[in-house]
Amino acid sequence: MAVKIRLARFGKKKAPVYRIVAVDSRQSRDGKYIDNLGTYEALTGTFVKFEKDRIQEWIAKGAQASDAVKKLQKKYAKGA
């Protein structure tokens, strides 16, 4: 099973909120996930929750982070 860390969209129409999730790569975008690692509001650009230590644990176990998640990690590290 290949695990990926990627975004799952939820929220209202034209007001997206994204969950950062660890998921089996064969699942759909908004499908069943293994672990919820954070929440990001796209319109305001703020992090509701971001668990960088758990993300690092998943990466250490062999999970692959998507490009969007890598960008969000950099943004969080800068203090945004």
PDB file of C-alpha atoms in Angstrom:
ATOM      1  CA  MET A   1       0.000   0.000   0.000  1.00  0.00           C
ATOM      2  CA  ALA A   2       1.478   3.314  -1.093  1.00  0.00           C
ATOM      3  CA  VAL A   3       0.585   6.130   1.285  1.00  0.00           C
ATOM      4  CA  LYS A   4       0.424   9.719   0.113  1.00  0.00           C
ATOM      5  CA  ILE A   5      -0.061  12.929   2.042  1.00  0.00           C
ATOM      6  CA  ARG A   6      -2.386  15.130   0.044  1.00  0.00           C
ATOM      7  CA  LEU A   7      -5.314  17.536   0.249  1.00  0.00           C
ATOM      8  CA  ALA A   8      -8.981  16.553   0.502  1.00  0.00           C
ATOM      9  CA  ARG A   9     -11.508  19.271  -0.242  1.00  0.00           C
ATOM     10  CA  PHE A  10     -14.557  19.996   1.866  1.00  0.00           C
ATOM     11  CA  GLY A  11     -16.499  23.114   2.797  1.00  0.00           C
ATOM     12  CA  LYS A  12     -19.102  25.083   0.931  1.00  0.00           C
ATOM     13  CA  LYS A  13     -19.374  25.851  -2.748  1.00  0.00           C
ATOM     14  CA  LYS A  14     -16.830  28.551  -3.721  1.00  0.00           C
ATOM     15  CA  ALA A  15     -15.461  28.519  -0.152  1.00  0.00           C
ATOM     16  CA  PRO A  16     -12.997  25.629  -0.100  1.00  0.00           C
ATOM     17  CA  VAL A  17     -11.446  24.254   3.043  1.00  0.00           C
ATOM     18  CA  TYR A  18      -8.832  21.538   2.695  1.00  0.00           C
ATOM     19  CA  ARG A  19      -7.877  18.715   5.016  1.00  0.00           C
ATOM     20  CA  ILE A  20      -4.298  17.521   4.887  1.00  0.00           C
ATOM     21  CA  VAL A  21      -4.649  13.739   5.014  1.00  0.00           C
ATOM     22  CA  ALA A  22      -2.599  10.564   4.804  1.00  0.00           C
ATOM     23  CA  VAL A  23      -4.365   8.342   2.305  1.00  0.00           C
ATOM     24  CA  ASP A  24      -3.864   5.190   0.266  1.00  0.00           C
ATOM     25  CA  SER A  25      -2.863   6.393  -3.203  1.00  0.00           C
ATOM     26  CA  ARG A  26      -5.671   4.375  -4.821  1.00  0.00           C
ATOM     27  CA  GLN A  27      -8.434   6.266  -2.970  1.00  0.00           C
ATOM     28  CA  SER A  28     -10.337   9.148  -4.549  1.00  0.00           C
ATOM     29  CA  ARG A  29      -9.584  12.757  -3.591  1.00  0.00           C
ATOM     30  CA  ASP A  30     -12.345  13.030  -1.002  1.00  0.00           C
ATOM     31  CA  GLY A  31     -12.490   9.348  -0.147  1.00  0.00           C
ATOM     32  CA  LYS A  32     -11.622   7.400   2.958  1.00  0.00           C
ATOM     33  CA  TYR A  33      -8.382   8.501   4.610  1.00  0.00           C
ATOM     34  CA  ILE A  34      -6.041   6.976   7.190  1.00  0.00           C
ATOM     35  CA  ASP A  35      -5.107  10.031   9.261  1.00  0.00           C
ATOM     36  CA  ASN A  36      -6.171  13.696   9.415  1.00  0.00           C
ATOM     37  CA  LEU A  37      -3.027  15.834   9.692  1.00  0.00           C
ATOM     38  CA  GLY A  38      -4.389  19.345   9.464  1.00  0.00           C
ATOM     39  CA  THR A  39      -6.868  21.821   8.016  1.00  0.00           C
ATOM     40  CA  TYR A  40      -6.215  24.781   5.707  1.00  0.00           C
ATOM     41  CA  GLU A  41      -8.638  27.561   4.706  1.00  0.00           C
ATOM     42  CA  ALA A  42      -7.859  28.540   1.133  1.00  0.00           C
ATOM     43  CA  LEU A  43      -9.752  31.840   0.953  1.00  0.00           C
ATOM     44  CA  THR A  44      -8.090  33.398   3.987  1.00  0.00           C
ATOM     45  CA  GLY A  45      -4.823  31.495   3.640  1.00  0.00           C
ATOM     46  CA  THR A  46      -4.834  30.427   7.283  1.00  0.00           C
ATOM     47  CA  PHE A  47      -4.141  27.150   8.988  1.00  0.00           C
ATOM     48  CA  VAL A  48      -6.903  25.977  11.322  1.00  0.00           C
ATOM     49  CA  LYS A  49      -4.777  23.030  12.419  1.00  0.00           C
ATOM     50  CA  PHE A  50      -1.364  21.861  11.203  1.00  0.00           C
ATOM     51  CA  GLU A  51       0.400  18.926  12.820  1.00  0.00           C
ATOM     52  CA  LYS A  52       3.910  19.099  11.399  1.00  0.00           C
ATOM     53  CA  ASP A  53       5.287  16.419  13.745  1.00  0.00           C
ATOM     54  CA  ARG A  54       2.711  13.867  12.570  1.00  0.00           C
ATOM     55  CA  ILE A  55       3.391  14.791   8.938  1.00  0.00           C
ATOM     56  CA  GLN A  56       7.106  14.176   9.540  1.00  0.00           C
ATOM     57  CA  GLU A  57       6.269  10.811  11.150  1.00  0.00           C
ATOM     58  CA  TRP A  58       4.350   9.734   8.054  1.00  0.00           C
ATOM     59  CA  ILE A  59       7.174  10.879   5.765  1.00  0.00           C
ATOM     60  CA  ALA A  60       9.658   8.923   7.913  1.00  0.00           C
ATOM     61  CA  LYS A  61       7.464   5.842   7.457  1.00  0.00           C
ATOM     62  CA  GLY A  62       7.695   6.258   3.664  1.00  0.00           C
ATOM     63  CA  ALA A  63       4.665   8.363   2.749  1.00  0.00           C
ATOM     64  CA  GLN A  64       5.045  10.714  -0.211  1.00  0.00           C
ATOM     65  CA  ALA A  65       3.862  14.319   0.195  1.00  0.00           C
ATOM     66  CA  SER A  66       2.140  15.954  -2.770  1.00  0.00           C
ATOM     67  CA  ASP A  67       3.465  19.204  -4.227  1.00  0.00           C
ATOM     68  CA  ALA A  68       0.613  21.177  -2.645  1.00  0.00           C
ATOM     69  CA  VAL A  69       1.417  19.774   0.798  1.00  0.00           C
ATOM     70  CA  LYS A  70       5.101  20.633   0.355  1.00  0.00           C
ATOM     71  CA  LYS A  71       4.134  24.233  -0.447  1.00  0.00           C
ATOM     72  CA  LEU A  72       1.901  24.388   2.628  1.00  0.00           C
ATOM     73  CA  GLN A  73       4.734  23.042   4.800  1.00  0.00           C
ATOM     74  CA  LYS A  74       6.997  25.846   3.592  1.00  0.00           C
ATOM     75  CA  LYS A  75       4.264  28.420   4.167  1.00  0.00           C
ATOM     76  CA  TYR A  76       3.680  27.135   7.712  1.00  0.00           C
ATOM     77  CA  ALA A  77       7.419  27.169   8.447  1.00  0.00           C
ATOM     78  CA  LYS A  78       7.594  30.853   7.449  1.00  0.00           C
ATOM     79  CA  GLY A  79       4.916  31.603  10.011  1.00  0.00           C
ATOM     80  CA  ALA A  80       2.002  32.385   7.709  1.00  0.00           C
TER      81      ALA A  80
END
